[in-house]
Amino acid sequence: KEAGLLYGKPGAEASTACIGNMYRFTRGEIPIIAAGGIMTSLEAYTKIRAGACMVQLNSALKLKGPGVVPRMRRNLWKRVREDGYSNVTDCIGVDTKILFEEQSKPKRFWFF
């Protein structure tokens, strides 16, 4: 048993909370990369809604192969449209309330 390690499915909720906290404290002005065990478009979307503007798909690529990227992209767009958004960037941080809201900067989103 390793002290302090939390990743994959057991760490998903804590990771999302951490992303939300960072997004809140930085007022969304610093790019946040969601990484570690993201295997589905729902997991990616959850991280984006918490405040991540980049999603690393390393685990998914290793385990599911390169075909996972277009599949996840398609499914992510489907989720975005179902929620009434016109762009993935519109979803960044929507589940996180920003402290001391000010003029927000344009958002960007990357898959890598």
Short mmCIF file of N, CA, C and O in Angstrom, two decimals:
data_model
loop_
_atom_site.label_atom_id
_atom_site.label_comp_id
_atom_site.label_asym_id
_atom_site.label_seq_id
_atom_site.Cartn_x
_atom_site.Cartn_y
_atom_site.Cartn_z
N LYS A 1 0.85 -1.18 0.00
CA LYS A 1 0.00 0.00 0.00
C LYS A 1 0.89 1.24 0.00
O LYS A 1 1.73 1.40 0.87
N GLU A 2 0.70 2.11 -0.99
CA GLU A 2 1.47 3.34 -1.13
C GLU A 2 0.75 4.49 -0.44
O GLU A 2 -0.42 4.73 -0.70
N ALA A 3 1.44 5.21 0.39
CA ALA A 3 0.85 6.38 1.04
C ALA A 3 0.84 7.56 0.08
O ALA A 3 1.83 7.84 -0.57
N GLY A 4 -0.29 8.21 -0.02
CA GLY A 4 -0.37 9.43 -0.81
C GLY A 4 -0.71 9.25 -2.28
O GLY A 4 -0.97 10.22 -2.96
N LEU A 5 -0.68 8.04 -2.81
CA LEU A 5 -0.99 7.83 -4.22
C LEU A 5 -2.48 7.63 -4.42
O LEU A 5 -3.11 6.85 -3.74
N LEU A 6 -3.02 8.36 -5.37
CA LEU A 6 -4.43 8.23 -5.68
C LEU A 6 -4.60 8.55 -7.16
O LEU A 6 -4.43 9.67 -7.59
N TYR A 7 -4.90 7.52 -7.95
CA TYR A 7 -5.03 7.73 -9.39
C TYR A 7 -5.99 6.71 -9.95
O TYR A 7 -6.43 5.80 -9.26
N GLY A 8 -6.33 6.88 -11.23
CA GLY A 8 -7.28 5.97 -11.88
C GLY A 8 -8.68 6.18 -11.33
O GLY A 8 -9.04 7.26 -10.87
N LYS A 9 -9.49 5.16 -11.39
CA LYS A 9 -10.89 5.26 -10.94
C LYS A 9 -11.02 5.75 -9.49
O LYS A 9 -11.83 6.62 -9.21
N PRO A 10 -10.22 5.19 -8.54
CA PRO A 10 -10.37 5.65 -7.15
C PRO A 10 -10.06 7.14 -6.97
O PRO A 10 -10.60 7.80 -6.10
N GLY A 11 -9.20 7.69 -7.81
CA GLY A 11 -8.81 9.08 -7.67
C GLY A 11 -9.57 10.04 -8.55
O GLY A 11 -9.34 11.25 -8.51
N ALA A 12 -10.50 9.53 -9.36
CA ALA A 12 -11.21 10.37 -10.33
C ALA A 12 -11.98 11.50 -9.66
O ALA A 12 -11.92 12.65 -10.11
N GLU A 13 -12.70 11.20 -8.61
CA GLU A 13 -13.50 12.22 -7.93
C GLU A 13 -12.60 13.27 -7.29
O GLU A 13 -12.87 14.48 -7.39
N ALA A 14 -11.52 12.81 -6.63
CA ALA A 14 -10.59 13.74 -5.99
C ALA A 14 -9.90 14.60 -7.05
O ALA A 14 -9.68 15.80 -6.84
N SER A 15 -9.56 14.00 -8.17
CA SER A 15 -8.92 14.73 -9.26
C SER A 15 -9.84 15.82 -9.81
O SER A 15 -9.41 16.96 -10.05
N THR A 16 -11.10 15.49 -10.01
CA THR A 16 -12.07 16.45 -10.51
C THR A 16 -12.25 17.60 -9.52
O THR A 16 -12.33 18.77 -9.90
N ALA A 17 -12.31 17.27 -8.24
CA ALA A 17 -12.43 18.30 -7.20
C ALA A 17 -11.21 19.21 -7.20
O ALA A 17 -11.33 20.43 -7.07
N CYS A 18 -10.03 18.63 -7.38
CA CYS A 18 -8.79 19.40 -7.43
C CYS A 18 -8.79 20.35 -8.63
O CYS A 18 -8.41 21.53 -8.52
N ILE A 19 -9.24 19.86 -9.78
CA ILE A 19 -9.34 20.70 -10.98
C ILE A 19 -10.29 21.86 -10.71
O ILE A 19 -9.99 23.01 -11.03
N GLY A 20 -11.43 21.57 -10.11
CA GLY A 20 -12.40 22.61 -9.78
C GLY A 20 -11.83 23.65 -8.83
O GLY A 20 -12.02 24.85 -9.02
N ASN A 21 -11.10 23.18 -7.81
CA ASN A 21 -10.49 24.11 -6.86
C ASN A 21 -9.47 25.01 -7.53
O ASN A 21 -9.44 26.22 -7.29
N MET A 22 -8.63 24.42 -8.38
CA MET A 22 -7.62 25.22 -9.08
C MET A 22 -8.27 26.22 -10.02
O MET A 22 -7.84 27.37 -10.11
N TYR A 23 -9.30 25.79 -10.70
CA TYR A 23 -10.03 26.68 -11.61
C TYR A 23 -10.64 27.84 -10.83
O TYR A 23 -10.57 29.00 -11.23
N ARG A 24 -11.21 27.52 -9.68
CA ARG A 24 -11.84 28.55 -8.84
C ARG A 24 -10.80 29.54 -8.32
O ARG A 24 -10.97 30.75 -8.43
N PHE A 25 -9.70 29.03 -7.77
CA PHE A 25 -8.70 29.90 -7.16
C PHE A 25 -7.94 30.74 -8.19
O PHE A 25 -7.48 31.83 -7.87
N THR A 26 -7.81 30.23 -9.40
CA THR A 26 -7.09 30.99 -10.44
C THR A 26 -8.05 31.80 -11.30
O THR A 26 -7.62 32.43 -12.27
N ARG A 27 -9.35 31.73 -10.97
CA ARG A 27 -10.40 32.42 -11.73
C ARG A 27 -10.38 32.01 -13.20
O ARG A 27 -10.71 32.80 -14.07
N GLY A 28 -9.93 30.79 -13.48
CA GLY A 28 -9.93 30.28 -14.84
C GLY A 28 -8.89 30.90 -15.75
O GLY A 28 -8.95 30.74 -16.96
N GLU A 29 -7.93 31.60 -15.17
CA GLU A 29 -6.93 32.31 -15.97
C GLU A 29 -5.69 31.48 -16.29
O GLU A 29 -4.88 31.89 -17.11
N ILE A 30 -5.52 30.34 -15.62
CA ILE A 30 -4.36 29.49 -15.86
C ILE A 30 -4.85 28.17 -16.46
O ILE A 30 -5.77 27.55 -15.93
N PRO A 31 -4.25 27.75 -17.58
CA PRO A 31 -4.68 26.48 -18.20
C PRO A 31 -4.47 25.30 -17.25
O PRO A 31 -3.42 25.19 -16.60
N ILE A 32 -5.47 24.45 -17.17
CA ILE A 32 -5.41 23.26 -16.33
C ILE A 32 -5.49 22.03 -17.23
O ILE A 32 -6.36 21.95 -18.09
N ILE A 33 -4.58 21.10 -17.01
CA ILE A 33 -4.51 19.87 -17.80
C ILE A 33 -5.07 18.72 -16.97
O ILE A 33 -4.56 18.44 -15.88
N ALA A 34 -6.09 18.06 -17.47
CA ALA A 34 -6.62 16.87 -16.82
C ALA A 34 -5.84 15.68 -17.35
O ALA A 34 -5.76 15.48 -18.56
N ALA A 35 -5.25 14.91 -16.45
CA ALA A 35 -4.43 13.78 -16.86
C ALA A 35 -4.61 12.63 -15.88
O ALA A 35 -4.91 12.83 -14.71
N GLY A 36 -4.44 11.43 -16.38
CA GLY A 36 -4.44 10.26 -15.51
C GLY A 36 -5.72 9.46 -15.55
O GLY A 36 -6.71 9.82 -14.94
N GLY A 37 -5.70 8.40 -16.33
CA GLY A 37 -6.79 7.44 -16.33
C GLY A 37 -8.06 7.87 -17.04
O GLY A 37 -9.11 7.27 -16.83
N ILE A 38 -8.01 8.88 -17.87
CA ILE A 38 -9.21 9.32 -18.60
C ILE A 38 -9.41 8.37 -19.78
O ILE A 38 -8.62 8.35 -20.70
N MET A 39 -10.48 7.59 -19.71
CA MET A 39 -10.71 6.54 -20.70
C MET A 39 -11.96 6.76 -21.54
O MET A 39 -12.14 6.11 -22.56
N THR A 40 -12.85 7.64 -21.10
CA THR A 40 -14.12 7.83 -21.82
C THR A 40 -14.39 9.32 -22.05
O THR A 40 -13.82 10.18 -21.37
N SER A 41 -15.29 9.60 -22.97
CA SER A 41 -15.67 10.98 -23.22
C SER A 41 -16.38 11.59 -22.00
O SER A 41 -16.25 12.77 -21.74
N LEU A 42 -17.11 10.78 -21.25
CA LEU A 42 -17.78 11.28 -20.05
C LEU A 42 -16.74 11.73 -19.02
O LEU A 42 -16.89 12.78 -18.40
N GLU A 43 -15.70 10.93 -18.84
CA GLU A 43 -14.64 11.31 -17.90
C GLU A 43 -13.96 12.60 -18.36
O GLU A 43 -13.69 13.50 -17.55
N ALA A 44 -13.69 12.72 -19.65
CA ALA A 44 -13.08 13.93 -20.19
C ALA A 44 -14.01 15.13 -19.99
O ALA A 44 -13.58 16.20 -19.56
N TYR A 45 -15.28 14.94 -20.28
CA TYR A 45 -16.27 16.01 -20.17
C TYR A 45 -16.41 16.49 -18.72
O TYR A 45 -16.54 17.68 -18.46
N THR A 46 -16.37 15.56 -17.79
CA THR A 46 -16.46 15.91 -16.37
C THR A 46 -15.29 16.80 -15.97
O THR A 46 -15.47 17.79 -15.25
N LYS A 47 -14.09 16.47 -16.44
CA LYS A 47 -12.90 17.27 -16.14
C LYS A 47 -12.99 18.66 -16.79
O LYS A 47 -12.60 19.66 -16.18
N ILE A 48 -13.51 18.71 -18.01
CA ILE A 48 -13.66 19.98 -18.71
C ILE A 48 -14.67 20.87 -17.96
O ILE A 48 -14.41 22.04 -17.72
N ARG A 49 -15.78 20.30 -17.57
CA ARG A 49 -16.81 21.06 -16.85
C ARG A 49 -16.30 21.54 -15.50
O ARG A 49 -16.75 22.55 -14.98
N ALA A 50 -15.32 20.83 -14.92
CA ALA A 50 -14.72 21.24 -13.65
C ALA A 50 -13.73 22.39 -13.85
O ALA A 50 -13.47 23.15 -12.92
N GLY A 51 -13.16 22.51 -15.08
CA GLY A 51 -12.24 23.61 -15.33
C GLY A 51 -11.03 23.28 -16.17
O GLY A 51 -10.22 24.16 -16.46
N ALA A 52 -10.88 22.03 -16.59
CA ALA A 52 -9.73 21.67 -17.42
C ALA A 52 -9.93 22.18 -18.84
O ALA A 52 -11.02 22.07 -19.40
N CYS A 53 -8.87 22.73 -19.42
CA CYS A 53 -8.96 23.18 -20.82
C CYS A 53 -8.16 22.26 -21.73
O CYS A 53 -8.15 22.44 -22.94
N MET A 54 -7.47 21.30 -21.13
CA MET A 54 -6.75 20.28 -21.89
C MET A 54 -7.00 18.93 -21.24
O MET A 54 -7.11 18.83 -20.02
N VAL A 55 -7.10 17.89 -22.05
CA VAL A 55 -7.34 16.55 -21.55
C VAL A 55 -6.30 15.61 -22.16
O VAL A 55 -6.22 15.48 -23.38
N GLN A 56 -5.51 14.99 -21.30
CA GLN A 56 -4.50 14.05 -21.77
C GLN A 56 -5.12 12.66 -21.87
O GLN A 56 -5.78 12.20 -20.93
N LEU A 57 -4.90 12.00 -22.99
CA LEU A 57 -5.51 10.69 -23.23
C LEU A 57 -4.46 9.58 -23.27
O LEU A 57 -4.64 8.60 -23.98
N ASN A 58 -3.40 9.71 -22.53
CA ASN A 58 -2.31 8.75 -22.57
C ASN A 58 -2.77 7.33 -22.26
O ASN A 58 -2.47 6.39 -23.00
N SER A 59 -3.48 7.16 -21.16
CA SER A 59 -3.95 5.81 -20.77
C SER A 59 -4.88 5.22 -21.82
O SER A 59 -4.76 4.05 -22.19
N ALA A 60 -5.80 6.03 -22.31
CA ALA A 60 -6.75 5.56 -23.32
C ALA A 60 -6.02 5.16 -24.59
O ALA A 60 -6.35 4.14 -25.21
N LEU A 61 -5.03 5.94 -25.00
CA LEU A 61 -4.26 5.61 -26.20
C LEU A 61 -3.50 4.29 -26.03
O LEU A 61 -3.47 3.47 -26.94
N LYS A 62 -2.90 4.11 -24.87
CA LYS A 62 -2.13 2.88 -24.61
C LYS A 62 -3.04 1.66 -24.59
O LYS A 62 -2.68 0.61 -25.11
N LEU A 63 -4.19 1.78 -23.97
CA LEU A 63 -5.06 0.62 -23.79
C LEU A 63 -6.05 0.38 -24.93
O LEU A 63 -6.43 -0.75 -25.20
N LYS A 64 -6.48 1.46 -25.59
CA LYS A 64 -7.50 1.32 -26.64
C LYS A 64 -6.98 1.59 -28.04
O LYS A 64 -7.70 1.36 -29.01
N GLY A 65 -5.78 2.13 -28.15
CA GLY A 65 -5.21 2.41 -29.46
C GLY A 65 -5.60 3.77 -30.00
O GLY A 65 -6.43 4.46 -29.43
N PRO A 66 -5.02 4.16 -31.14
CA PRO A 66 -5.23 5.49 -31.69
C PRO A 66 -6.67 5.79 -32.13
O PRO A 66 -7.06 6.94 -32.22
N GLY A 67 -7.46 4.76 -32.37
CA GLY A 67 -8.85 4.96 -32.76
C GLY A 67 -9.70 5.59 -31.67
O GLY A 67 -10.80 6.08 -31.93
N VAL A 68 -9.17 5.61 -30.46
CA VAL A 68 -9.92 6.19 -29.33
C VAL A 68 -10.06 7.70 -29.48
O VAL A 68 -11.07 8.27 -29.04
N VAL A 69 -9.12 8.36 -30.14
CA VAL A 69 -9.17 9.82 -30.24
C VAL A 69 -10.38 10.30 -31.04
O VAL A 69 -11.18 11.09 -30.53
N PRO A 70 -10.57 9.84 -32.29
CA PRO A 70 -11.76 10.30 -33.02
C PRO A 70 -13.07 9.87 -32.36
O PRO A 70 -14.06 10.61 -32.37
N ARG A 71 -13.07 8.69 -31.74
CA ARG A 71 -14.27 8.20 -31.05
C ARG A 71 -14.61 9.12 -29.87
O ARG A 71 -15.77 9.53 -29.71
N MET A 72 -13.61 9.44 -29.06
CA MET A 72 -13.85 10.30 -27.90
C MET A 72 -14.24 11.71 -28.35
O MET A 72 -15.10 12.34 -27.74
N ARG A 73 -13.61 12.18 -29.40
CA ARG A 73 -13.92 13.51 -29.91
C ARG A 73 -15.39 13.59 -30.36
O ARG A 73 -16.11 14.52 -30.03
N ARG A 74 -15.82 12.57 -31.10
CA ARG A 74 -17.21 12.49 -31.57
C ARG A 74 -18.19 12.47 -30.39
O ARG A 74 -19.17 13.20 -30.35
N ASN A 75 -17.89 11.61 -29.42
CA ASN A 75 -18.78 11.47 -28.26
C ASN A 75 -18.76 12.72 -27.38
O ASN A 75 -19.79 13.08 -26.79
N LEU A 76 -17.62 13.38 -27.30
CA LEU A 76 -17.54 14.61 -26.53
C LEU A 76 -18.41 15.69 -27.17
O LEU A 76 -19.18 16.37 -26.49
N TRP A 77 -18.31 15.83 -28.49
CA TRP A 77 -19.15 16.81 -29.20
C TRP A 77 -20.63 16.50 -28.99
O TRP A 77 -21.45 17.41 -28.86
N LYS A 78 -20.97 15.21 -28.99
CA LYS A 78 -22.37 14.82 -28.77
C LYS A 78 -22.85 15.30 -27.40
O LYS A 78 -23.92 15.86 -27.27
N ARG A 79 -22.02 15.11 -26.38
CA ARG A 79 -22.37 15.55 -25.03
C ARG A 79 -22.51 17.07 -24.95
O ARG A 79 -23.42 17.59 -24.32
N VAL A 80 -21.58 17.76 -25.59
CA VAL A 80 -21.60 19.22 -25.60
C VAL A 80 -22.90 19.73 -26.22
O VAL A 80 -23.57 20.60 -25.65
N ARG A 81 -23.26 19.19 -27.35
CA ARG A 81 -24.49 19.61 -28.03
C ARG A 81 -25.74 19.25 -27.22
O ARG A 81 -26.68 20.02 -27.15
N GLU A 82 -25.74 18.05 -26.62
CA GLU A 82 -26.89 17.63 -25.80
C GLU A 82 -27.11 18.58 -24.62
O GLU A 82 -28.25 18.78 -24.19
N ASP A 83 -26.03 19.16 -24.11
CA ASP A 83 -26.14 20.09 -22.99
C ASP A 83 -26.42 21.52 -23.44
O ASP A 83 -26.47 22.44 -22.62
N GLY A 84 -26.58 21.71 -24.75
CA GLY A 84 -26.97 23.01 -25.26
C GLY A 84 -25.83 23.99 -25.53
O GLY A 84 -26.07 25.18 -25.73
N TYR A 85 -24.60 23.48 -25.54
CA TYR A 85 -23.46 24.35 -25.83
C TYR A 85 -23.10 24.25 -27.31
O TYR A 85 -23.33 23.24 -27.95
N SER A 86 -22.48 25.30 -27.83
CA SER A 86 -22.10 25.28 -29.24
C SER A 86 -20.63 24.94 -29.43
O SER A 86 -20.20 24.70 -30.55
N ASN A 87 -19.87 24.91 -28.34
CA ASN A 87 -18.44 24.68 -28.44
C ASN A 87 -17.94 24.06 -27.13
O ASN A 87 -18.49 24.35 -26.07
N VAL A 88 -16.89 23.28 -27.21
CA VAL A 88 -16.31 22.67 -26.01
C VAL A 88 -15.83 23.76 -25.05
O VAL A 88 -15.98 23.63 -23.84
N THR A 89 -15.28 24.83 -25.59
CA THR A 89 -14.77 25.89 -24.72
C THR A 89 -15.87 26.53 -23.86
O THR A 89 -15.57 27.04 -22.79
N ASP A 90 -17.09 26.48 -24.33
CA ASP A 90 -18.21 27.03 -23.55
C ASP A 90 -18.46 26.21 -22.28
O ASP A 90 -19.11 26.70 -21.36
N CYS A 91 -17.97 24.99 -22.24
CA CYS A 91 -18.21 24.08 -21.11
C CYS A 91 -17.14 24.17 -20.03
O CYS A 91 -17.33 23.67 -18.93
N ILE A 92 -16.02 24.80 -20.35
CA ILE A 92 -14.90 24.83 -19.40
C ILE A 92 -15.32 25.54 -18.12
O ILE A 92 -15.70 26.71 -18.14
N GLY A 93 -15.28 24.81 -17.01
CA GLY A 93 -15.54 25.38 -15.69
C GLY A 93 -16.99 25.65 -15.36
O GLY A 93 -17.28 26.28 -14.34
N VAL A 94 -17.94 25.17 -16.17
CA VAL A 94 -19.35 25.49 -15.89
C VAL A 94 -19.85 24.88 -14.58
O VAL A 94 -20.82 25.38 -14.02
N ASP A 95 -19.20 23.85 -14.09
CA ASP A 95 -19.62 23.24 -12.83
C ASP A 95 -18.89 23.84 -11.62
O ASP A 95 -19.07 23.39 -10.50
N THR A 96 -18.06 24.85 -11.86
CA THR A 96 -17.25 25.45 -10.80
C THR A 96 -17.56 26.94 -10.70
O THR A 96 -17.50 27.65 -11.69
N LYS A 97 -17.88 27.36 -9.50
CA LYS A 97 -18.16 28.78 -9.28
C LYS A 97 -16.83 29.50 -9.03
O LYS A 97 -16.05 29.10 -8.19
N ILE A 98 -16.61 30.57 -9.78
CA ILE A 98 -15.35 31.32 -9.64
C ILE A 98 -15.49 32.34 -8.52
O ILE A 98 -16.51 33.00 -8.39
N LEU A 99 -14.43 32.44 -7.70
CA LEU A 99 -14.41 33.43 -6.64
C LEU A 99 -14.09 34.80 -7.24
O LEU A 99 -13.24 34.91 -8.13
N PHE A 100 -14.73 35.82 -6.76
CA PHE A 100 -14.45 37.19 -7.20
C PHE A 100 -14.50 37.32 -8.71
O PHE A 100 -13.51 37.67 -9.34
N GLU A 101 -15.62 37.00 -9.30
CA GLU A 101 -15.74 37.04 -10.76
C GLU A 101 -15.38 38.40 -11.33
O GLU A 101 -15.75 39.42 -10.80
N GLU A 102 -14.60 38.34 -12.37
CA GLU A 102 -14.18 39.53 -13.09
C GLU A 102 -14.40 39.28 -14.57
O GLU A 102 -14.96 38.27 -14.95
N GLN A 103 -13.92 40.18 -15.39
CA GLN A 103 -13.95 40.00 -16.83
C GLN A 103 -13.19 38.71 -17.15
O GLN A 103 -12.04 38.57 -16.78
N SER A 104 -13.83 37.76 -17.80
CA SER A 104 -13.14 36.52 -18.12
C SER A 104 -12.44 36.61 -19.47
O SER A 104 -12.91 37.29 -20.37
N LYS A 105 -11.33 35.90 -19.56
CA LYS A 105 -10.56 35.86 -20.80
C LYS A 105 -11.14 34.76 -21.69
O LYS A 105 -11.78 33.84 -21.20
N PRO A 106 -10.90 34.82 -23.01
CA PRO A 106 -11.37 33.76 -23.90
C PRO A 106 -10.79 32.40 -23.49
O PRO A 106 -9.64 32.32 -23.05
N LYS A 107 -11.59 31.36 -23.61
CA LYS A 107 -11.14 30.02 -23.24
C LYS A 107 -10.68 29.27 -24.48
O LYS A 107 -11.18 29.50 -25.57
N ARG A 108 -9.76 28.34 -24.27
CA ARG A 108 -9.29 27.48 -25.35
C ARG A 108 -9.30 26.04 -24.86
O ARG A 108 -9.16 25.80 -23.67
N PHE A 109 -9.43 25.10 -25.77
CA PHE A 109 -9.45 23.69 -25.41
C PHE A 109 -8.55 22.89 -26.34
O PHE A 109 -8.55 23.12 -27.54
N TRP A 110 -7.79 21.97 -25.77
CA TRP A 110 -6.91 21.10 -26.55
C TRP A 110 -7.03 19.66 -26.10
O TRP A 110 -7.16 19.38 -24.91
N PHE A 111 -6.97 18.73 -27.05
CA PHE A 111 -6.77 17.30 -26.78
C PHE A 111 -5.29 17.04 -27.02
O PHE A 111 -4.75 17.53 -28.01
N PHE A 112 -4.62 16.31 -26.18
CA PHE A 112 -3.24 15.91 -26.47
C PHE A 112 -2.95 14.57 -25.89
O PHE A 112 -3.65 14.08 -25.07
#
